[in-house]
PDB file of C-alpha atoms in Angstrom:
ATOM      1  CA  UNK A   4      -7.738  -5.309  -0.644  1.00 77.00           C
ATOM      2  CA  UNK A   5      -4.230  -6.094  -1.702  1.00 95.00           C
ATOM      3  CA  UNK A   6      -2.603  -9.301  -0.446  1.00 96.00           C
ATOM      4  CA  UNK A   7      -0.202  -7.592   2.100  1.00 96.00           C
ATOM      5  CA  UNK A   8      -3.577  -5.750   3.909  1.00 96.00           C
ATOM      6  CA  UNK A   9      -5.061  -9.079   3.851  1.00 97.00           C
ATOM      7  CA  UNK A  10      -1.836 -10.476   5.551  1.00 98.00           C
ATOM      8  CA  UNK A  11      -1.762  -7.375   7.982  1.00 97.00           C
ATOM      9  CA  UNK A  12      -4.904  -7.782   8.988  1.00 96.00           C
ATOM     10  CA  UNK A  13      -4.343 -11.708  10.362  1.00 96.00           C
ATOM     11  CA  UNK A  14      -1.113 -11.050  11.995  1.00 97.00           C
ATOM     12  CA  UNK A  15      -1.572  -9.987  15.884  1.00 96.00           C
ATOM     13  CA  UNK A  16       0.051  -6.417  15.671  1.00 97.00           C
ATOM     14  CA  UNK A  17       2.137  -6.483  18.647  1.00 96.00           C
ATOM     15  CA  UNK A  18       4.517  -4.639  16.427  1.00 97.00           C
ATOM     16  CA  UNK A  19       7.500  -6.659  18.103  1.00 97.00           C
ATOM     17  CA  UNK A  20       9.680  -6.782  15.178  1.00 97.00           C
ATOM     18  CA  UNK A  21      10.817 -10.374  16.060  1.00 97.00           C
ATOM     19  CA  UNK A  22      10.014 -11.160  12.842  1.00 97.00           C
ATOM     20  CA  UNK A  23      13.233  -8.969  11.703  1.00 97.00           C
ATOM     21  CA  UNK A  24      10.836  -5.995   9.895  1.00 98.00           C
ATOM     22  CA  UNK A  25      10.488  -2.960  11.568  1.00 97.00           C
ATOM     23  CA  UNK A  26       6.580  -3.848  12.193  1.00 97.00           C
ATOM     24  CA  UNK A  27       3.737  -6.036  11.419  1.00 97.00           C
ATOM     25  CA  UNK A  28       3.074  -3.847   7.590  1.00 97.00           C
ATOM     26  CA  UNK A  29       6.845  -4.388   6.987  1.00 97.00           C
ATOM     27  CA  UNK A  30       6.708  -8.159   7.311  1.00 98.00           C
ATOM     28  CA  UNK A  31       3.219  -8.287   5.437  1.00 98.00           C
ATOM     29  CA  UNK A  32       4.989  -6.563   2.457  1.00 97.00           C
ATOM     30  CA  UNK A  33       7.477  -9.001   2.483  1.00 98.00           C
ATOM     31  CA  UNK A  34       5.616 -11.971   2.710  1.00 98.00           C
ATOM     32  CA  UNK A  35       2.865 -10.739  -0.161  1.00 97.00           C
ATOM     33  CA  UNK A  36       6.545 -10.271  -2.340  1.00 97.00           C
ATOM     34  CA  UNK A  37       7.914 -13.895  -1.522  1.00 97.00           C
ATOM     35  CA  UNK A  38      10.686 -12.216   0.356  1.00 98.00           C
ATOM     36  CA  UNK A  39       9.962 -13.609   3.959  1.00 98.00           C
ATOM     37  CA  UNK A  40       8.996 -16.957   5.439  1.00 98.00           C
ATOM     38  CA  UNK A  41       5.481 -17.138   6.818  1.00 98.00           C
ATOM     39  CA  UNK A  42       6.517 -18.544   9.884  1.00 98.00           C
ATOM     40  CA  UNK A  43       8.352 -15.721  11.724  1.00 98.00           C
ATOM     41  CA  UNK A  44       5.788 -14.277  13.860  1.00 98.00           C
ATOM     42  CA  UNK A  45       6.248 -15.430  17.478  1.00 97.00           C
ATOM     43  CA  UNK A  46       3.327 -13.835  18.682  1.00 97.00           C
ATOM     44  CA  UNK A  47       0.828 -15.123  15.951  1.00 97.00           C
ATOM     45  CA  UNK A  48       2.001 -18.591  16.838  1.00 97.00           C
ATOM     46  CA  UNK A  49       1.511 -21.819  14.776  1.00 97.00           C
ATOM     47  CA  UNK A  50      -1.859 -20.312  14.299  1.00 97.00           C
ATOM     48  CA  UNK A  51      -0.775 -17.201  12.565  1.00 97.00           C
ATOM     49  CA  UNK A  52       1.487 -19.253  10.594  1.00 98.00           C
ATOM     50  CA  UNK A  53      -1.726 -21.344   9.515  1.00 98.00           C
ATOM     51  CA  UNK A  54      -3.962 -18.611   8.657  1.00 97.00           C
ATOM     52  CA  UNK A  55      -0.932 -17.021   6.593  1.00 98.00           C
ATOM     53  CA  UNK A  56      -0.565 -20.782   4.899  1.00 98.00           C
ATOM     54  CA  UNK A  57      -4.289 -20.531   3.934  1.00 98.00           C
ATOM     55  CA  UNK A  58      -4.289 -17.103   2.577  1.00 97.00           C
ATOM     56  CA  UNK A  59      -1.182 -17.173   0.653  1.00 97.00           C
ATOM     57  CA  UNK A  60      -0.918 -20.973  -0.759  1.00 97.00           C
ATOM     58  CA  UNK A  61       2.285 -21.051   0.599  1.00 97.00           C
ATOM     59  CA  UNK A  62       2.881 -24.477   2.995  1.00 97.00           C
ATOM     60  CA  UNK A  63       2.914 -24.662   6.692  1.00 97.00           C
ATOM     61  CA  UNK A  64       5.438 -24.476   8.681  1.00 96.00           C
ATOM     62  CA  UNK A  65       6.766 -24.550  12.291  1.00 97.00           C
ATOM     63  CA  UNK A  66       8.095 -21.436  13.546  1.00 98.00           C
ATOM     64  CA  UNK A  67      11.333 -20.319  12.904  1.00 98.00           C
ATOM     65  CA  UNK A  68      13.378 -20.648  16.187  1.00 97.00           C
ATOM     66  CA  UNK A  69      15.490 -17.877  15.374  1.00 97.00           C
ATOM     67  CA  UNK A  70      12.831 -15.516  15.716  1.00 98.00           C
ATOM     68  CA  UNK A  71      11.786 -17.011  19.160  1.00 96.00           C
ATOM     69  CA  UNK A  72       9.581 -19.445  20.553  1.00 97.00           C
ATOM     70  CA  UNK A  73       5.621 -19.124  20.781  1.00 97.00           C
ATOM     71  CA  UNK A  74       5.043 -18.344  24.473  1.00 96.00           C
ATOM     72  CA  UNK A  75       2.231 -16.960  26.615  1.00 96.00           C
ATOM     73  CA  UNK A  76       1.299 -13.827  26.778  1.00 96.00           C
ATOM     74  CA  UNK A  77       2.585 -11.422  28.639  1.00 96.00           C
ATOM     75  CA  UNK A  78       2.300  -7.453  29.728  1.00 97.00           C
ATOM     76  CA  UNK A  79       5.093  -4.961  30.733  1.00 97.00           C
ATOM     77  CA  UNK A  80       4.795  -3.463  34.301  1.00 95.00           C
ATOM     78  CA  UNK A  81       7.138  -1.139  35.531  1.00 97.00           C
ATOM     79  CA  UNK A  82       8.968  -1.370  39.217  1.00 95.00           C
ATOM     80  CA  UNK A  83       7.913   2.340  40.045  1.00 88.00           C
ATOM     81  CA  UNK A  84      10.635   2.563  43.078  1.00 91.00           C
ATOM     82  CA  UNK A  85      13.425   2.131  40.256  1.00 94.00           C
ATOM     83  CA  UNK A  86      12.207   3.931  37.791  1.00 95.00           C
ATOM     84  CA  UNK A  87      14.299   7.149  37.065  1.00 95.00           C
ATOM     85  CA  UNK A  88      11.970   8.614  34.442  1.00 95.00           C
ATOM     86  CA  UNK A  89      14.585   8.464  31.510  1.00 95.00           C
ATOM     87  CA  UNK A  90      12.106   8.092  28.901  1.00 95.00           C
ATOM     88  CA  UNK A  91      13.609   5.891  26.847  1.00 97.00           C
ATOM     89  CA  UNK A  92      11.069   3.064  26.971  1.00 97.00           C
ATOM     90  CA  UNK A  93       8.334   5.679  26.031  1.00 96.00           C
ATOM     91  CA  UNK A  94       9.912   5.885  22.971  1.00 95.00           C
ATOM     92  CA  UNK A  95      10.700   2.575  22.074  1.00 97.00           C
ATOM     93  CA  UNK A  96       6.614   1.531  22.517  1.00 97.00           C
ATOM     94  CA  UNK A  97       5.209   1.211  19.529  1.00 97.00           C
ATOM     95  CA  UNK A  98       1.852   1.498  20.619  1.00 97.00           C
ATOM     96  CA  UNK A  99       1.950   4.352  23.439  1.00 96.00           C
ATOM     97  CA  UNK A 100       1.314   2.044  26.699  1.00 97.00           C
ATOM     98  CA  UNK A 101       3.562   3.381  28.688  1.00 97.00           C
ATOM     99  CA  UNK A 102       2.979   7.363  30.197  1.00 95.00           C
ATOM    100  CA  UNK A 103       5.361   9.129  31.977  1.00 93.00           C
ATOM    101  CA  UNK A 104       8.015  12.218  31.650  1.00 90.00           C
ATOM    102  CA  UNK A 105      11.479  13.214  31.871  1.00 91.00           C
ATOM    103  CA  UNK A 106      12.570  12.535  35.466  1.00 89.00           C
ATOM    104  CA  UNK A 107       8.787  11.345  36.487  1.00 89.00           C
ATOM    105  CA  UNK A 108       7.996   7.590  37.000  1.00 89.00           C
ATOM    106  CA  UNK A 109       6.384   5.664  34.629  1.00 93.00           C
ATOM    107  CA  UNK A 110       3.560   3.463  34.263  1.00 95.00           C
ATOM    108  CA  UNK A 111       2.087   1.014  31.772  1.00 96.00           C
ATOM    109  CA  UNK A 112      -1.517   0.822  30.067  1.00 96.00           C
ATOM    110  CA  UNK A 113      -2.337  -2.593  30.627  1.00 95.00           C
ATOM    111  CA  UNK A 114      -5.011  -2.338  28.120  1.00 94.00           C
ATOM    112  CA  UNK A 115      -2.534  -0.799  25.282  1.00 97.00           C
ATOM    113  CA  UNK A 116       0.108  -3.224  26.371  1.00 97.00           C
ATOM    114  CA  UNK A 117       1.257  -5.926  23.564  1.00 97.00           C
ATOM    115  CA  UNK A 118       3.444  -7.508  24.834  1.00 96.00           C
ATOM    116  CA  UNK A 119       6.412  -7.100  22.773  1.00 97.00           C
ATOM    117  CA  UNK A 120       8.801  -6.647  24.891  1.00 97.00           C
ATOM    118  CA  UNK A 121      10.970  -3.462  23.468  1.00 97.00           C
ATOM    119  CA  UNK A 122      10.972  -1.502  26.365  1.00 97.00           C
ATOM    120  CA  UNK A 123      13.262  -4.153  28.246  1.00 97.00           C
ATOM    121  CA  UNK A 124      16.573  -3.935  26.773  1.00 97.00           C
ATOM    122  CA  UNK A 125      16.327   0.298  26.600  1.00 97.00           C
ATOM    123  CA  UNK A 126      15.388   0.402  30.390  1.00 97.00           C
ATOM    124  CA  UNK A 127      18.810   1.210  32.184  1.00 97.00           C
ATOM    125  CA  UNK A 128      17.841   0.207  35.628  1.00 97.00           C
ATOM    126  CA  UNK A 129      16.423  -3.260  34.759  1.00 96.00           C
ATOM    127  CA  UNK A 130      12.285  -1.862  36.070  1.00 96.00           C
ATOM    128  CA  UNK A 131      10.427  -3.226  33.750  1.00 97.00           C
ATOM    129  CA  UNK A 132       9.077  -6.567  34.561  1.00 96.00           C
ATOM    130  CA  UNK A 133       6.966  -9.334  32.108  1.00 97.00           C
ATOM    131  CA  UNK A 134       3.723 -10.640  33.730  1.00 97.00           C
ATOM    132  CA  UNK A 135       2.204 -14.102  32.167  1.00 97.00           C
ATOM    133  CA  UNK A 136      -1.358 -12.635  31.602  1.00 96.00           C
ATOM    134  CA  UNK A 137      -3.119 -15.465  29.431  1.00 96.00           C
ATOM    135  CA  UNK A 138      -1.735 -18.611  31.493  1.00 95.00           C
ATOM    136  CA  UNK A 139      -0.587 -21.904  29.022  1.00 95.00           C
ATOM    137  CA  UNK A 140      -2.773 -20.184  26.363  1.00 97.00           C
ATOM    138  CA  UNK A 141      -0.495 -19.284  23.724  1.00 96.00           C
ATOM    139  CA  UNK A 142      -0.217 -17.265  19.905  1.00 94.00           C
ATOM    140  CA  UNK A 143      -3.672 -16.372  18.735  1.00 95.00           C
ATOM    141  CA  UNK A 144      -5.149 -18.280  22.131  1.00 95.00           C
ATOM    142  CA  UNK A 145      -3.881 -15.532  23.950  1.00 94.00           C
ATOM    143  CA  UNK A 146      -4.673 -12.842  21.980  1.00 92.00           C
ATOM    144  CA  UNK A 147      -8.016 -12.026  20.294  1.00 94.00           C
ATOM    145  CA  UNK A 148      -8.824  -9.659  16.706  1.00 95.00           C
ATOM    146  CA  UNK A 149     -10.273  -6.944  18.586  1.00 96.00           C
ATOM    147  CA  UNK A 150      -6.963  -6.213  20.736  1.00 95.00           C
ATOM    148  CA  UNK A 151      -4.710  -6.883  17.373  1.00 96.00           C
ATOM    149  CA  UNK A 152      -7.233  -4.489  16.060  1.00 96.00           C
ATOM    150  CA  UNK A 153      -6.528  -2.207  18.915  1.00 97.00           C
ATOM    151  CA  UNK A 154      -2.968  -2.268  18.807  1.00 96.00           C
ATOM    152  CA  UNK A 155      -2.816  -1.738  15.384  1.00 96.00           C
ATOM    153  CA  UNK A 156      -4.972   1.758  15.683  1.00 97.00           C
ATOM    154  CA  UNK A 157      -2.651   2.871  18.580  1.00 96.00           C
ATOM    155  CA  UNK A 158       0.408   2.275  16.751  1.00 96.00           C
ATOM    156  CA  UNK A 159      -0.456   4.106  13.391  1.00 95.00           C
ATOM    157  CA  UNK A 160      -1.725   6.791  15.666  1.00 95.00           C
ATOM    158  CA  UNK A 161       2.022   6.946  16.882  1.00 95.00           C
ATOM    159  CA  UNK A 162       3.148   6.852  14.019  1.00 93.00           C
ATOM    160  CA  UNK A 163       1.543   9.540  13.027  1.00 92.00           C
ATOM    161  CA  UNK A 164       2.656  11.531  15.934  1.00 90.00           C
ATOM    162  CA  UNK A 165       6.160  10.909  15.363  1.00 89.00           C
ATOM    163  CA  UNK A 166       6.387  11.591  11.694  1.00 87.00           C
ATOM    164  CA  UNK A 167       8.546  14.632  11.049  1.00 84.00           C
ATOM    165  CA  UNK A 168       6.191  17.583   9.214  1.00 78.00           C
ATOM    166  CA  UNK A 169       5.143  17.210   5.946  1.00 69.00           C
ATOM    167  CA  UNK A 170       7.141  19.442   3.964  1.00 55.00           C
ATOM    168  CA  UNK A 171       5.189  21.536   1.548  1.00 51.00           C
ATOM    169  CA  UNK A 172       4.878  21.159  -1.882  1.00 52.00           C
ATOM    170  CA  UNK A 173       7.809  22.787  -3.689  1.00 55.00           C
ATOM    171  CA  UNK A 174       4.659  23.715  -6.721  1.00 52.00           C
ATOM    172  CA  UNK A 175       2.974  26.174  -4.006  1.00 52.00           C
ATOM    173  CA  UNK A 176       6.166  27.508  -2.745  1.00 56.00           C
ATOM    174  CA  UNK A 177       6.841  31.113  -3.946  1.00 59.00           C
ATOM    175  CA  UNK A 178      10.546  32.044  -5.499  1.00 62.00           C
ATOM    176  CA  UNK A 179      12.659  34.159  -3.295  1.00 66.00           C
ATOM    177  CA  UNK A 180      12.569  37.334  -5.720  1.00 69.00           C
ATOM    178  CA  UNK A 181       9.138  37.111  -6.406  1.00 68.00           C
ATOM    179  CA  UNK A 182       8.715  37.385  -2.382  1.00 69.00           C
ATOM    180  CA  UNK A 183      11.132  40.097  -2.743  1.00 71.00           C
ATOM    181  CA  UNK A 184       9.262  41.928  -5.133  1.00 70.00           C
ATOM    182  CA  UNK A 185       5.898  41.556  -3.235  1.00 71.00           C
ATOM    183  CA  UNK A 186       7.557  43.163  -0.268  1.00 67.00           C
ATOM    184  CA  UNK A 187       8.959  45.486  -2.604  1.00 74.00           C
ATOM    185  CA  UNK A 188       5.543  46.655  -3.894  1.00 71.00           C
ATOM    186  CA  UNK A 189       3.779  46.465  -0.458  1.00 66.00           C
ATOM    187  CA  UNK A 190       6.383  49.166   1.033  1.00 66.00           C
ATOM    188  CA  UNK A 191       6.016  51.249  -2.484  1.00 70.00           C
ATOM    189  CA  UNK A 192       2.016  51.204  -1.384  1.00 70.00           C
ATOM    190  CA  UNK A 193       2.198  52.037   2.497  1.00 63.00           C
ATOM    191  CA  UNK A 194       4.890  55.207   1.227  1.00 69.00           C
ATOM    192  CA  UNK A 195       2.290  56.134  -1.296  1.00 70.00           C
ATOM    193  CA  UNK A 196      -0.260  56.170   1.451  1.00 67.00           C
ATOM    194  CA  UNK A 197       1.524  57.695   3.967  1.00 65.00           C
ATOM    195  CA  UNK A 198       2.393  60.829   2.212  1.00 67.00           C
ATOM    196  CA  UNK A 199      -1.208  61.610   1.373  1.00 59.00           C
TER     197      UNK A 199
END
C-alpha cells in the first residue's frame, strides 16, 4: 500500500473538504507529496494530526485554525415544514445521507450522516439544522474506524454514480465508411434475397 492509501485510510472520511482538497484522497495525495500540512483535518482532530505525524515522520502540530476548529460531532437534520424539496443539498452530500426529490421534502440518514456540514450553505431556506451527537467528545473521540470506513464506501459509491459514462475506447470504435460499407453490403444481401 502506497503512502497516500495508508494516509486515507487514518483520516475520518467525512469528505468535508475543510482541509481545502476536494475530499479526504485529495488531501492524502497531497500530504504523501509534501504539498499539504498534516494538520488540516478538523474532523480527525489533534488525533488525526498524530497518527498522520507517526506515519509520515513529519512533526506534530496543532491544527491549522484556518481550516476550523476541532469540535464535537455533529449530524444534519432537516426542518421538514421548510423544506421546499430543491435538491440542492442532495447533491452537495458526498456520501448520499440525505433522500428526497424535486419538490418532495427531505430527510437525512442519520447513520450515513458525517457531519460535514455542505448541505448548509446550498440550502436556500436555512432547514437544515446541526445536532451535537457525541457530547464534549471530540476528533477521532467522536468518531470511530468502522463509520470512517462507512463513509468512505458510501462516498466512492457516489462517486461512482455521478461519474459521466465511460467513453469507449476509440481502438474498438469502427470508421464511419467502413460502417457505411457494412450497411452497404447488408442491403446488397437482403436485395439479393428478396428477388429469389
Amino acid at each position: 500500500m502506497n503512502l497516500s492509501h495508508q494516509i486515507l485510510a487514518i483520516l475520518p472520511q467525512t469528505q468535508c473538504t475543510r482541509c481545502g482538497f476536494p475530499d479526504c484522497a485529495a488531501y492524502a495525495q497531497a500530504i504523501a507529496l509534501n504539498q499539504a500540512d498534516i494538520n488540516q483535518c478538523p474532523p480527525g482532530g489533534q488525533e488525526g494530526i498524530k497518527r498522520i505525524a507517526a506515519l509520515t515522520g513529519r512533526p506534530e502540530a496543532a491544527l491549522n485554525p484556518l481550516n476550523g476548529a476541532e469540535a464535537p460531532r455533529s449530524l444534519a437534520w432537516i426542518d421538514e415544514a421548510w423544506c421546499i424539496g430543491c435538491t440542492l443539498c442532495i447533491a452537495a452530500c458526498p456520501t448520499d445521507a440525505i433522500i428526497g426529490s424535486n419538490k418532495q421534502m427531505h430527510t437525512i440518514i442519520e447513520n450515513a450522516c458525517t457531519g460535514c456540514e455542505l448541505c448548509l450553505p446550498v440550502c436556500p431556506v436555512d432547514c437544515i439544522l446541526l445536532e451535537n451527537v457525541s457530547e464534549n467528545h471530540t476528533g477521532w473521540q467522536a468518531w470511530s474506524q468502522e463509520l470512517a470506513d462507512q463513509a468512505s464506501e458510501r462516498y466512492k459509491k457516489k462517486q461512482m454514480r455521478m461519474a459521466p459514462p465511460h467513453q469507449a475506447d476509440p481502438r474498438n470504435e469502427i470508421s464511419s465508411a467502413a460502417k457505411q460499407s457494412a450497411v452497404k453490403a447488408a442491403l446488397a444481401k437482403a436485395k439479393t434475397l428478396t428477388k429469389r
